C-alpha atoms as a printed R data frame, in Angstrom:
    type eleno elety resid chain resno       x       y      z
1   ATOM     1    CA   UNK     A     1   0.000   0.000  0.000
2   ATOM     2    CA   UNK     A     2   1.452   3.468 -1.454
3   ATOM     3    CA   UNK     A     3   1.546   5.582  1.569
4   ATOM     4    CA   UNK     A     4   0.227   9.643  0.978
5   ATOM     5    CA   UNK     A     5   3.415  11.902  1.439
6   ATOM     6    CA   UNK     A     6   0.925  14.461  2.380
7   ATOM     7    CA   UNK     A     7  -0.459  12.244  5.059
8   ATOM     8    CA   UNK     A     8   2.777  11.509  7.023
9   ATOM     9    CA   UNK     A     9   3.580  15.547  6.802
10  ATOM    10    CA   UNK     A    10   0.263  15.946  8.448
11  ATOM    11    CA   UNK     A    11   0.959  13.591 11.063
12  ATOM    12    CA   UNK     A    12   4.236  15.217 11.632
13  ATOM    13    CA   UNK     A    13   2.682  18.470 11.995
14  ATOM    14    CA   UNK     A    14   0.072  17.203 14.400
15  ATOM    15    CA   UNK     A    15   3.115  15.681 16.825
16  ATOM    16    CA   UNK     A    16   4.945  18.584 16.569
17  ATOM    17    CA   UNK     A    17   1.916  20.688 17.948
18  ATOM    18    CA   UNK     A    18   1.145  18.697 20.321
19  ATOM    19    CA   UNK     A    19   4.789  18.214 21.615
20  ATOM    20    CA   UNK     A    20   4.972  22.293 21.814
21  ATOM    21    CA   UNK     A    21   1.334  22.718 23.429
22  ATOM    22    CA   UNK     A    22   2.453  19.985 26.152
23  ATOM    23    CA   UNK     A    23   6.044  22.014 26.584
24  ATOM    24    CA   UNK     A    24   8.113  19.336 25.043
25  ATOM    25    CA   UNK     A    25  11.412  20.559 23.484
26  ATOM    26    CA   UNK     A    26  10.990  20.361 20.018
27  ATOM    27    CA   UNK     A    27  14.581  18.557 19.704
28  ATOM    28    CA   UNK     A    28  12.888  15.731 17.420
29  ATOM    29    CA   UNK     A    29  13.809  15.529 13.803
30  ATOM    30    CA   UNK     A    30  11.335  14.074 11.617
31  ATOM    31    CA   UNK     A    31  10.021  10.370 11.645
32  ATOM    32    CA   UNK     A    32  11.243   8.664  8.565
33  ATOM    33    CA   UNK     A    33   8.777   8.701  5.723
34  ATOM    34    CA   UNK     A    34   7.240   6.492  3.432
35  ATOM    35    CA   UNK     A    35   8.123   3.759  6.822
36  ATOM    36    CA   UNK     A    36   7.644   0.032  5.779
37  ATOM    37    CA   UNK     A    37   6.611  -0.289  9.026
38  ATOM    38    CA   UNK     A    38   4.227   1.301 10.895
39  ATOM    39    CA   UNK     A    39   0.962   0.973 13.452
40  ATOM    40    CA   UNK     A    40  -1.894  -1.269 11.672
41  ATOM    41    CA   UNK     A    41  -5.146   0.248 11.648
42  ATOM    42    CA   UNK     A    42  -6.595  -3.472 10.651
43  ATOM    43    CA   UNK     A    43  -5.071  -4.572 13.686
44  ATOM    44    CA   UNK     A    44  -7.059  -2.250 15.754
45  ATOM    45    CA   UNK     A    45  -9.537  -1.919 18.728
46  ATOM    46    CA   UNK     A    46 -12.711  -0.204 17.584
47  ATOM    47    CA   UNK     A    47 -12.037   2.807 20.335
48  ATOM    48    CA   UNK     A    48  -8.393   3.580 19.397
49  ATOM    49    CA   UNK     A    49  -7.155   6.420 17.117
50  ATOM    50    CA   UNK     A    50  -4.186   5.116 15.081
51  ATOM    51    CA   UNK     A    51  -2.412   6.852 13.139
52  ATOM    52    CA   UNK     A    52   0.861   5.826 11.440
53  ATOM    53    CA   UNK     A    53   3.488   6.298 14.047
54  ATOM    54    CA   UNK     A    54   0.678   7.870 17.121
55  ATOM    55    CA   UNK     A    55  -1.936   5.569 18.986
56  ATOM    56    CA   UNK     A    56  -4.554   7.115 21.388
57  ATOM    57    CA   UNK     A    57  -8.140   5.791 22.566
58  ATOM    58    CA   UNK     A    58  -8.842   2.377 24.414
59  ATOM    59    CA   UNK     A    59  -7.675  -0.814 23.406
60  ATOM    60    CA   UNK     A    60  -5.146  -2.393 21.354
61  ATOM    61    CA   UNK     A    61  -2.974  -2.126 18.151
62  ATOM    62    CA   UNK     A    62  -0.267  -3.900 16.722
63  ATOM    63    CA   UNK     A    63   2.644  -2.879 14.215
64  ATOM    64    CA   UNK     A    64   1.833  -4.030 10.986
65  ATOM    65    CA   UNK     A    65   4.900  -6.826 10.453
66  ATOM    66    CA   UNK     A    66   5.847  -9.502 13.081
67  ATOM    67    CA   UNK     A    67   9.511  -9.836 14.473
68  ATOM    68    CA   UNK     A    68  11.262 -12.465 12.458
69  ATOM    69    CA   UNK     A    69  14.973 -11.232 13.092
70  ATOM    70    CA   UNK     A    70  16.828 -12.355 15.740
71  ATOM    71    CA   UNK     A    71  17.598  -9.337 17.417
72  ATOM    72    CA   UNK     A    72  14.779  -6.450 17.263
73  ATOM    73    CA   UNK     A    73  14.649  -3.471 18.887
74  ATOM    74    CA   UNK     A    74  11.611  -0.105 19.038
75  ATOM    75    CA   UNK     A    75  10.906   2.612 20.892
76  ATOM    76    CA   UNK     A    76   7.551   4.462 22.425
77  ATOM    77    CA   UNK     A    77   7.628   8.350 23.114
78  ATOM    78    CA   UNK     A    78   5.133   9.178 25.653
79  ATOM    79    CA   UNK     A    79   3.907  12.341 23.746
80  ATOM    80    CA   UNK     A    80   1.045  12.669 26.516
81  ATOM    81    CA   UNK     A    81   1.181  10.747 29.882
82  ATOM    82    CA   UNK     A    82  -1.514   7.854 30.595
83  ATOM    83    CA   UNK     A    83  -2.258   4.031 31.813
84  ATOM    84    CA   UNK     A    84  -0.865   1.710 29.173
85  ATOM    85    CA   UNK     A    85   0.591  -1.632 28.142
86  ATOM    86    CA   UNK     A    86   3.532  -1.810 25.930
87  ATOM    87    CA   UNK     A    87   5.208  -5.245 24.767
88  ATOM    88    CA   UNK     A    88   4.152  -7.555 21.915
89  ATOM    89    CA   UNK     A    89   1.191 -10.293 21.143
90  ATOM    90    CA   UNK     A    90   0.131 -12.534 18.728
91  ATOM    91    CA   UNK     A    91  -2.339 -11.015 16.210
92  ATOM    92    CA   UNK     A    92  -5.535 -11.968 16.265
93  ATOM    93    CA   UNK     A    93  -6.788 -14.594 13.238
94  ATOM    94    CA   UNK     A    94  -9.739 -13.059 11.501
95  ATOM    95    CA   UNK     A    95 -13.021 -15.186 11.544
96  ATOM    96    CA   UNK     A    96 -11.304 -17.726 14.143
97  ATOM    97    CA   UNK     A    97 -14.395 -18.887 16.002
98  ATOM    98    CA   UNK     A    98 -11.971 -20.302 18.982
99  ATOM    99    CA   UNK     A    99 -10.633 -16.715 19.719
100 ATOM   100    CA   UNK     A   100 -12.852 -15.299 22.696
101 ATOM   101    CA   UNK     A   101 -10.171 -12.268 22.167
102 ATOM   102    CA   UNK     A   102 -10.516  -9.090 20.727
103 ATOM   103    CA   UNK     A   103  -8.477  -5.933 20.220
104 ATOM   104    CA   UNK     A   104 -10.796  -3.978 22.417
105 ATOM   105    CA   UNK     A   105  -9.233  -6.028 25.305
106 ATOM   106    CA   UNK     A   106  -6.072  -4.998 26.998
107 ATOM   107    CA   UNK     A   107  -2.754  -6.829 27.223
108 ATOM   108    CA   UNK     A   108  -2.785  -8.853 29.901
109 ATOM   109    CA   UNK     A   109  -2.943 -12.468 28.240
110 ATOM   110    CA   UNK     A   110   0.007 -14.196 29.141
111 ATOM   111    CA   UNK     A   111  -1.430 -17.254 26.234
112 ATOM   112    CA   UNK     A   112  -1.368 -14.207 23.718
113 ATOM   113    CA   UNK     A   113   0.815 -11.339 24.445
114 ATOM   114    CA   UNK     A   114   3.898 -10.156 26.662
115 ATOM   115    CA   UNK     A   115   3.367  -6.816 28.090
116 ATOM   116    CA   UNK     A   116   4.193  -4.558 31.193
117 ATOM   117    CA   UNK     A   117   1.894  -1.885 32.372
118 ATOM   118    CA   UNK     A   118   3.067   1.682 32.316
119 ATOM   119    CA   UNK     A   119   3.774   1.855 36.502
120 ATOM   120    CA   UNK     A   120   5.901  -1.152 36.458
121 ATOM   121    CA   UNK     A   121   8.440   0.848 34.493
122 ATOM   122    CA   UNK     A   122   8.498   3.682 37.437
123 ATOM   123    CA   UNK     A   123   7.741   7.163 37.129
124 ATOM   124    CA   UNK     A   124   6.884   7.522 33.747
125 ATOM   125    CA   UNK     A   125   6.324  11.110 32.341
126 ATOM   126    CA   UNK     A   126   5.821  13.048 28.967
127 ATOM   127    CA   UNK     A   127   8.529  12.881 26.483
128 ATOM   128    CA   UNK     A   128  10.215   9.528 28.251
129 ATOM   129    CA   UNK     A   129  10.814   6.936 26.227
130 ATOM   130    CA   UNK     A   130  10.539   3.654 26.234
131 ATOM   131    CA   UNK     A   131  13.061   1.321 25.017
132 ATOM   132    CA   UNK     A   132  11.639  -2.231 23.823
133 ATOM   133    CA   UNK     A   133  14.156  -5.396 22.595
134 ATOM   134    CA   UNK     A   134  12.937  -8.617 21.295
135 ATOM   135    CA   UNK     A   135  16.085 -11.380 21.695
136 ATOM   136    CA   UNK     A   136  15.249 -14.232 20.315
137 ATOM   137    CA   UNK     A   137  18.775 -16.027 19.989
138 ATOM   138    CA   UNK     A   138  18.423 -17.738 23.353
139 ATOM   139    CA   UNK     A   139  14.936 -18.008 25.677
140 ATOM   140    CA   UNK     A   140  13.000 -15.279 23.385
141 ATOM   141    CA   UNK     A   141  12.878 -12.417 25.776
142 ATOM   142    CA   UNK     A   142  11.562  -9.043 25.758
143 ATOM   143    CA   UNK     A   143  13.579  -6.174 27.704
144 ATOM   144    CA   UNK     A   144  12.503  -2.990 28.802
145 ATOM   145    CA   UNK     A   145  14.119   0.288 29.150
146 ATOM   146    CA   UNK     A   146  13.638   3.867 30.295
147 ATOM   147    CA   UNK     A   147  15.390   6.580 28.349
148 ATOM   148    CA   UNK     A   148  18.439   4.528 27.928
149 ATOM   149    CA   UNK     A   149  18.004   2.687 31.169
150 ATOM   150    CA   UNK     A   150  17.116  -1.154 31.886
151 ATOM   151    CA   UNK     A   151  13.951  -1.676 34.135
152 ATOM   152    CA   UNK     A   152  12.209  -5.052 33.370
153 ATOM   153    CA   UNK     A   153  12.172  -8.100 31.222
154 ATOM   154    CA   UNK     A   154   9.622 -11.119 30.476
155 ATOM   155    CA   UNK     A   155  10.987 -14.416 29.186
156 ATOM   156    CA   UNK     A   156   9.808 -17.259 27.032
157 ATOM   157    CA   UNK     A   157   8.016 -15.396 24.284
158 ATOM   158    CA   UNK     A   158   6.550 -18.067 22.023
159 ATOM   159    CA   UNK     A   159   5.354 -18.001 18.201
160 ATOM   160    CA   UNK     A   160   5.331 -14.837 15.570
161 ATOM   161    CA   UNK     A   161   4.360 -11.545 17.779
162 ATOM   162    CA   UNK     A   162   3.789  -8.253 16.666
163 ATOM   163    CA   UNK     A   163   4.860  -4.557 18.789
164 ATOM   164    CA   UNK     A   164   1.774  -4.060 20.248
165 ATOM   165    CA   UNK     A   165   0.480  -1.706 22.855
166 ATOM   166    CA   UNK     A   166  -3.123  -1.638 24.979
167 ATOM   167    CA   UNK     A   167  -4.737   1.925 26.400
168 ATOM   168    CA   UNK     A   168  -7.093   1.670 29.633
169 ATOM   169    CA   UNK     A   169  -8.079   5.124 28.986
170 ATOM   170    CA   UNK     A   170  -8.193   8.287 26.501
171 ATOM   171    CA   UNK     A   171  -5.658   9.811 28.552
172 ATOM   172    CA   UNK     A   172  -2.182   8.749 27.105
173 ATOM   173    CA   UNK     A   173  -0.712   9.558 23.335
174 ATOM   174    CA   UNK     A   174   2.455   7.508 22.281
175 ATOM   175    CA   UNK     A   175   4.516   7.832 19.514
176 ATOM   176    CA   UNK     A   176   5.931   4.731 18.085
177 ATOM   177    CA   UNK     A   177   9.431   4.663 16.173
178 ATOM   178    CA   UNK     A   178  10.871   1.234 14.316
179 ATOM   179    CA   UNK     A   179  13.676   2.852 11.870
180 ATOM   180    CA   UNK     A   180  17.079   2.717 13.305
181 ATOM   181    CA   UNK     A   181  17.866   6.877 12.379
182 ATOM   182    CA   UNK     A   182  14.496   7.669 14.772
183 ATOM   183    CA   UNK     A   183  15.907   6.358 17.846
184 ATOM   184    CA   UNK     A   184  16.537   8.304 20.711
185 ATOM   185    CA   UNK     A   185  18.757   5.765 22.575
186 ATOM   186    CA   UNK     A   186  20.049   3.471 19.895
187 ATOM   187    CA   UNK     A   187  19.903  -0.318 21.395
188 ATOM   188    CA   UNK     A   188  22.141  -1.744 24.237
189 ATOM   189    CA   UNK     A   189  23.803  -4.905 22.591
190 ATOM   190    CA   UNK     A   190  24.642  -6.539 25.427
191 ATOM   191    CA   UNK     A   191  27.770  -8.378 24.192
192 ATOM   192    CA   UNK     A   192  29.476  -9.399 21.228
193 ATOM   193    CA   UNK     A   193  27.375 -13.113 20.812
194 ATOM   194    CA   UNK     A   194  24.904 -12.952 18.212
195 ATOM   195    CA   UNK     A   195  23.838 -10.137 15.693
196 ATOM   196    CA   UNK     A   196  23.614  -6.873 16.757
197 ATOM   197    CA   UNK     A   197  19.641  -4.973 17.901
198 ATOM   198    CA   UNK     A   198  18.461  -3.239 14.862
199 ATOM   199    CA   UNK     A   199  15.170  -1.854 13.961
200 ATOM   200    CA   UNK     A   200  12.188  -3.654 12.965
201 ATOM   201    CA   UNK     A   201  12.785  -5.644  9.897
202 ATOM   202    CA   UNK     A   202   9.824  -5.817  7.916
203 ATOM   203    CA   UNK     A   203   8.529  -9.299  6.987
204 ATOM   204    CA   UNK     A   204   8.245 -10.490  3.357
205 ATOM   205    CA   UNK     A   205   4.343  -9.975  3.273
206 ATOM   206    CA   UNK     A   206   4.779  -5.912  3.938
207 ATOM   207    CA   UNK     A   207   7.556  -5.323  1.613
C-alpha cells in the first residue's frame, strides 16, 4: 500500500503541535517517511485512534509486520502521559471462532501477548521513552528500558508476535518509532554473541 506523502507531513505536523502545546522541546527531527513499518489500523480496537506512528483511545494495536529477526529493537515516546501496556502479542486470526479475544481487550494475556503496564516501568512522564528489545537467539525475551536505562524483562516469548500496545483510557498519546535513524537511545547490545539490535525488519508480506 502506497503511503500519501501528504499524510505523514500531516501527522508530523500534528506531533509537533502537540509536543509544543504539552512544553516538550521540540529537539525531534522528523520520523522517517514512506516507513515500511508502521501501526496497523486493521489490527485495531474499535475505540483507538491510530495513526501511522501515534496511537490514542482504548484498546489495542499492533505494528503491521511480526519480528522475524533475531535481534529487534523499538521505541515508544510518551507524547502525553496515561495508563498503558507496551510489549508484543500474537495477532488476532480473523473469523477464528476459537478466539474469545478481541483488540478492544487490553494486554494482559500471558497465552497471547507479553506486556508490562506503564507503573511497572516507574515514574513515567511526557517525552520519556521507552526502550523495547525482542532477543530471540536464546529463551525469546523481551527487555525494557527507560530513556536509555534497563527496568524489566519477560521471558519465554513463544510463536510470531507483533509490537503491540493496549490503552485503559483516553488519557495517554504515544509515539511509536521502528527505523534505526528515529531512535533516541540506539539499542544496548549486550555483548558481542549474536547479531547486533536493529530496527524492525519488515517481513516479506509488507515489503
Amino acid at each position: 500500500m502506497d503511503i500519501c506523502p501528504r499524510a505523514i507531513a500531516c501527522f508530523n505536523a500534528v506531533i509537533k503541535s502537540l509536543l509544543s502545546l504539552l512544553g516538550v522541546n521540540g529537539s525531534d527531527k522528523t520520523l522517517t517517511p514512506n516507513p515500511l513499518v508502521s501501526l496497523s489500523q486493521n489490527d485495531a480496537g474499535a475505540n483507538m485512534n491510530v495513526s501511522l506512528f501515534s496511537a490514542n483511545g482504548i484498546g489495542t494495536v499492533l505494528a503491521n509486520t511480526a519480528i522475524l529477526q533475531d535481534r529487534a529493537y523499538w521505541e515508544v515516546v510518551i507524547v502525553r502521559n496515561g495508563p498503558f501496556y507496551v510489549g508484543v502479542s500474537h495477532r488476532i486470526r480473523k473469523n477464528n471462532p476459537n478466539t474469545n479475544y478481541s483488540y478492544n481487550d487490553q494486554l494482559v494475556d500471558r497465552n497471547r501477548n507479553w506486556a508490562v503496564k506503564s507503573s511497572a516501568l516507574g515514574n513515567l512522564k511526557t517525552d520519556n521513552t521507552i526502550g523495547i528489545a525482542l532477543d530471540n537467539t536464546g529463551i525469546p525475551t523481551i527487555i525494557f528500558y527507560v530513556n536509555g536505562k534497563h527496568v524489566s524483562e519477560i521471558k519465554g516469548i513463544k510463536g510470531d508476535v507483533y509490537p503491540a500496545v493496549s490503552m485503559e483510557t483516553e488519557d495517554a498519546i504515544l509515539e511509536f518509532r521502528f527505523n534505526d535513524n528515529d531512535f533516541r537511545f540506539p539499542p544496548q547490545n549486550g555483548n558481542s554473541f549474536g547479531r547486533p539490535f536493529t530496527g524492525i525488519i519488515p517481513a516479506r508480506n509488507v515489503i
